XYZ file of C-alpha atoms in Angstrom:
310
model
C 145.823 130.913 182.360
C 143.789 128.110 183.547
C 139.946 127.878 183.580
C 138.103 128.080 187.096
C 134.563 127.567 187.739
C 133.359 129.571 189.855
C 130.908 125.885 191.114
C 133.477 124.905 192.694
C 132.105 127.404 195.525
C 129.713 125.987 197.719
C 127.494 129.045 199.091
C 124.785 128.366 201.914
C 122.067 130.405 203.148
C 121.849 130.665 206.988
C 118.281 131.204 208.845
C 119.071 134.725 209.289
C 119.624 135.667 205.771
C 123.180 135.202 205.860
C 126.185 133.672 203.592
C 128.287 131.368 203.881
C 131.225 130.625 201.222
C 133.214 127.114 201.607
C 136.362 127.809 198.934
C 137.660 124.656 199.988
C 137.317 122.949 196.492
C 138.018 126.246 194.742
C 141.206 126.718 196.347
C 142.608 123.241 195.977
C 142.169 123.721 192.214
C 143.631 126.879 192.496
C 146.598 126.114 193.751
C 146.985 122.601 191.985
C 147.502 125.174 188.772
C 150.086 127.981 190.640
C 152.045 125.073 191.819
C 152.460 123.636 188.050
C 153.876 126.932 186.908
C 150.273 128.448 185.793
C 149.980 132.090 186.486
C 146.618 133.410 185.772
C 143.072 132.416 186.936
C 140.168 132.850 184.532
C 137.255 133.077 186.627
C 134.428 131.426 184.065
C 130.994 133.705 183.492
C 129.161 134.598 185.939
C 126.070 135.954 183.268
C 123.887 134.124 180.282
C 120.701 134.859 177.615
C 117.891 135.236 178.840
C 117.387 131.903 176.352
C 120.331 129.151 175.899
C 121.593 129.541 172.400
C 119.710 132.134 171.423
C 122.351 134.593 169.688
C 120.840 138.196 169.502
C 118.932 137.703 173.102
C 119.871 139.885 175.903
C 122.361 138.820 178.829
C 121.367 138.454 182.741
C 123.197 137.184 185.355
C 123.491 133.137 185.680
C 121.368 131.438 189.203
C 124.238 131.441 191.663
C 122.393 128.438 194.125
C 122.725 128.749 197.124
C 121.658 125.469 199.965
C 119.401 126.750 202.832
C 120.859 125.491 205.780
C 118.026 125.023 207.825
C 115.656 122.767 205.062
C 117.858 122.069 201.964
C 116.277 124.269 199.785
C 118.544 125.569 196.952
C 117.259 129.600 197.051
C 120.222 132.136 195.063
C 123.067 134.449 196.112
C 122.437 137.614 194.920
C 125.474 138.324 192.318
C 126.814 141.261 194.295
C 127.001 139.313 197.291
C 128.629 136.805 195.492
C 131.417 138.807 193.770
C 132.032 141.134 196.963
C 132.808 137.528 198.995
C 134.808 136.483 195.824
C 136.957 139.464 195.745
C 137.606 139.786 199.396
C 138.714 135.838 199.370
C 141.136 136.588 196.384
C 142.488 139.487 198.185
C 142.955 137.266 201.347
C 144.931 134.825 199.387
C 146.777 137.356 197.587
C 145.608 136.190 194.078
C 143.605 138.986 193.317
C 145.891 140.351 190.369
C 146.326 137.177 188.839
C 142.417 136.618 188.423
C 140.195 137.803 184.923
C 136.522 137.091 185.186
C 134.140 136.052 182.210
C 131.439 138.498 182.743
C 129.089 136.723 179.952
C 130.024 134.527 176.598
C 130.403 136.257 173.280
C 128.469 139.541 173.165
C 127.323 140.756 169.495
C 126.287 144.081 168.437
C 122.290 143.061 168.609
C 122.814 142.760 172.914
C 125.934 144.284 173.776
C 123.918 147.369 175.687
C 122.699 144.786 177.858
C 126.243 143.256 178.260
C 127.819 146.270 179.299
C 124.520 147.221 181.533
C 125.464 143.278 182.992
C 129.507 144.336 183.204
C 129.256 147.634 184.940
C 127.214 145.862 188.077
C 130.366 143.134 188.157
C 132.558 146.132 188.623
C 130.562 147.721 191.094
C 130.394 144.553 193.033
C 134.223 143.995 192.133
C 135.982 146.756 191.166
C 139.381 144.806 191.410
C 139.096 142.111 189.296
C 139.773 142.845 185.416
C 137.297 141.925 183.124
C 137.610 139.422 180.327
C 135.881 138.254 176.974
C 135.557 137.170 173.925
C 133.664 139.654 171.917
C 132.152 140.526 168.419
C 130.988 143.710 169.143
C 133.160 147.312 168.375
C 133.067 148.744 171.278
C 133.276 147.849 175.009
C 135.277 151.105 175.811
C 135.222 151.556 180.130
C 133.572 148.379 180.779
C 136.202 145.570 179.625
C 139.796 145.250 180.434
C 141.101 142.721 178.208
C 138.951 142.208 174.905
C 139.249 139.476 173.328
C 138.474 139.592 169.450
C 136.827 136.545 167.439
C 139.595 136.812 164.072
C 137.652 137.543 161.681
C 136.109 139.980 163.464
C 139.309 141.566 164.622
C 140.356 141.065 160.717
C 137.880 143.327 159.467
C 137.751 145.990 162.469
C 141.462 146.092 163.008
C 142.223 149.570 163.063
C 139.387 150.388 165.539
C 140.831 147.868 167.742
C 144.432 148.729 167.584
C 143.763 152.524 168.106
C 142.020 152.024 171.477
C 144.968 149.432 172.427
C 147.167 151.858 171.455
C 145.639 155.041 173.314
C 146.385 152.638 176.667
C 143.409 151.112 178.989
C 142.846 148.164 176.759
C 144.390 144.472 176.332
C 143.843 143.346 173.035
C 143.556 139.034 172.364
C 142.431 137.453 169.817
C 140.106 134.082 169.914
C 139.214 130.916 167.901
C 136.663 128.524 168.194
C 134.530 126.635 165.424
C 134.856 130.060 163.633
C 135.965 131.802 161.661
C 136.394 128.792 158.804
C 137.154 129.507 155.042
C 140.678 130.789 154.518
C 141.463 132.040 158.462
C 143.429 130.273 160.600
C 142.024 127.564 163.077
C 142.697 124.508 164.975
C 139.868 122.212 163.033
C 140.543 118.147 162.384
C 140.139 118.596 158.918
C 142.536 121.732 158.012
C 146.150 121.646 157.444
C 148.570 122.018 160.325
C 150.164 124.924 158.868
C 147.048 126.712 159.609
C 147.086 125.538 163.369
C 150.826 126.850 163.324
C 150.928 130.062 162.126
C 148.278 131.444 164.614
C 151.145 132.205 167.124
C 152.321 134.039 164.358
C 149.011 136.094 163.452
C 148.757 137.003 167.228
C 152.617 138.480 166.470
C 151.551 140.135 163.240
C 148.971 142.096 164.826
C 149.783 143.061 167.922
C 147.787 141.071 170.270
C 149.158 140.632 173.759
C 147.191 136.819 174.057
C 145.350 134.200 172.577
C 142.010 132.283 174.107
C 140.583 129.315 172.283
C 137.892 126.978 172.648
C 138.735 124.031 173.458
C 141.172 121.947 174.986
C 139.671 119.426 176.312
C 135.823 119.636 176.515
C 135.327 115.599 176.000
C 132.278 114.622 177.863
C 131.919 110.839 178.159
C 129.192 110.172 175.750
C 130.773 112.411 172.531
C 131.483 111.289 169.148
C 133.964 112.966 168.174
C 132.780 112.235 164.379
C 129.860 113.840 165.330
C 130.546 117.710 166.600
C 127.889 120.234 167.749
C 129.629 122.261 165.361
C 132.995 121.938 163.263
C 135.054 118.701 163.783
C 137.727 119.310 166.801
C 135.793 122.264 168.257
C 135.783 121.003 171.377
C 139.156 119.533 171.853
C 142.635 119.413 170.706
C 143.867 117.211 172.985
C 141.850 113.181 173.577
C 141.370 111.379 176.804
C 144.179 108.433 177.755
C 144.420 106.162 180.253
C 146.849 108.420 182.159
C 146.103 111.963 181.602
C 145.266 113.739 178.074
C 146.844 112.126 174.712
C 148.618 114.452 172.775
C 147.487 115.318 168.869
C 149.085 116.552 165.643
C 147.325 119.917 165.772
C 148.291 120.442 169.279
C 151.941 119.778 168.440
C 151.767 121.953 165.275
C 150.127 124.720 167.630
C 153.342 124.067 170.431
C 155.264 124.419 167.167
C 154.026 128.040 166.970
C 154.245 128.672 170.164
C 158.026 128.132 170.223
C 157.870 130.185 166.577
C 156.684 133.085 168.360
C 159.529 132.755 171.240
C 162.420 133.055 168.749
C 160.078 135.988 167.266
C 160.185 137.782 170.929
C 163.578 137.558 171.283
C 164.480 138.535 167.814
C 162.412 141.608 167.821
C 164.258 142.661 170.808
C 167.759 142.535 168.723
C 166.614 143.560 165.994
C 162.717 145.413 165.937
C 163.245 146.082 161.940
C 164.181 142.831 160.609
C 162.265 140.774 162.361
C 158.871 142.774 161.492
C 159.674 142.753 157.822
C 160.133 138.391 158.243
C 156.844 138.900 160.054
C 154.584 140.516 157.775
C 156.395 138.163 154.189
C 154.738 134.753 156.595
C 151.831 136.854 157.667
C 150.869 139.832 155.047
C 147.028 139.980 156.279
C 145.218 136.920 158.497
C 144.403 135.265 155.021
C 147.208 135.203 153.141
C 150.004 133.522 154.998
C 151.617 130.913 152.608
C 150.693 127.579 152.175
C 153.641 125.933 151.897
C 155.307 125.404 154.921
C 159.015 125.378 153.811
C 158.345 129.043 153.607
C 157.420 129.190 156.865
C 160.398 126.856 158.282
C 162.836 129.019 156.022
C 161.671 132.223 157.893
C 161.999 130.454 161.226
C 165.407 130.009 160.238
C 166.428 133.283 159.338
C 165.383 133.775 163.180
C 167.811 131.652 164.439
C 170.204 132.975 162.444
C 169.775 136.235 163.254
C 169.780 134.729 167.593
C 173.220 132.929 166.951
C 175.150 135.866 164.836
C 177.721 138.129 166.795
């Protein structure tokens, strides 16, 4: 999944009230990312607060400009006229099922009526594009398709969750960010790498069908990286080189998961038992994984054992 901003559409107003949508950028990017292999686009939010950083405020939809063709002028593009052109260009490049859209960042339980009151007009306006967010809120039941859970949140609402993934009509992630800190596992400069590995494992232990973090990359030229909005690394797990992004440690220790959880896959399809019991000895609760990572490595082991056997 790669992120697309939805900027990258240039929208101008004609002298008779009209559109006009030039995808030219957006579609370059686009396919830049199917031709390296990527398969899903996440279309990035197209609502806000009413007030940046204000936590518990409600959510509207984000200015869409739009350039008057005739003076200039920026004016807006209605968001149903927006996400109507959207979806019919998808649909004309046959992308459609491979696009999620952010409807709006993070909803909590204090604004989450307005969030879903924000959601249903994106599926009126484009009923074929699945919905997708990071959440800390219980329930989003009819207006998300693929919720994604902050972990400690998911930690202590898990059976909620699982039983509305379960009864069908749900995806079920998980997400990181600066949070949760303390004993759950994270990507942060300053925590040990086992507890950047083993998150491909939590998603395993419990079930969740994906992973979203923030961020990759977010380096804007004039950041200290000693110096974070919030927790150190937040922002990145990757730096800027002179040729492309610079690998690090944690995002070699999190590629070291990743490949955990592929010998995982394919041992739970041999064997469904065995596998889940070496599962839940690494991963008994999000918390209490072991520290020591020669436990860890030893249980990776037993999975290749298990591969190469007769």
């Amino acid at each position: 999944m790669f992120q697309t901003d939805l900027e990258l559409i240039r929208v101008t107003r004609e002298p008779n009230g009209s559109y006009m949508f030039d995808y030219s950028l957006f579609d370059r990017w686009v396919r830049l990312f199917l031709s390296r292999g990527f398969s899903d686009i996440e279309l990035m939010h197209v609502g806000r607060r009413t007030t940046p950083w204000a936590w518990t405020n409600p959510f509207e939809p984000a200015p869409r400009p739009a350039t008057s063709s005739a003076t200039g002028d920026t004016t807006e593009v209605p968001l149903e006229t927006f996400l109507g052109n959207l979806q019919r260009h998808l649909v004309a490049r046959g992308w459609v099922k491979h696009a999620l859209l952010h409807v709006a960042d993070e909803p909590i339980a204090e604004n989450v009526e307005s969030w879903r009151a924000l959601s249903r007009r994106v599926h009126a306006a484009a009923p074929r594009l699945r919905r997708i967010e990071a959440i800390q809120a219980p329930d989003m039941d009819g207006d998300l398709e693929i919720w994604v859970v902050e972990e400690s949140y998911l930690d202590r609402r898990y059976d909620g969750y699982r039983a509305r993934q379960l009864a069908g009509g749900i995806e079920l992630w998980l997400y990181t960010s600066w949070l949760p800190q303390g004993a759950y596992p994270n990507r942060l400069i300053d925590y040990p790498l086992l507890k950047t590995r083993v998150l491909p494992w939590v998603v395993m232990r419990y079930d969740a069908s994906g992973f979203l973090h923030w961020g990759l990359n977010q380096w804007p030229s004039d950041l200290d990286p000693n110096k974070g909005l919030f927790a150190p690394g937040d922002d990145f797990i990757v730096y800027p080189g002179r040729d492309g992004p610079r690998s690090s440690l944690r995002w070699e220790a999190f590629r070291d998961g990743v490949e955990d959880q592929a010998l995982f896959t394919l041992w739970r399809r041999r064997d469904p038992a065995a596998a889940l019991r070496a599962l839940r000895e690494v991963v008994p609760t999000m918390t209490t994984y072991p520290r020591d990572p020669a436990v860890l490595l030893a249980v990776r082991q037993r999975a290749l054992t298990a591969l190469t056997s007769k």
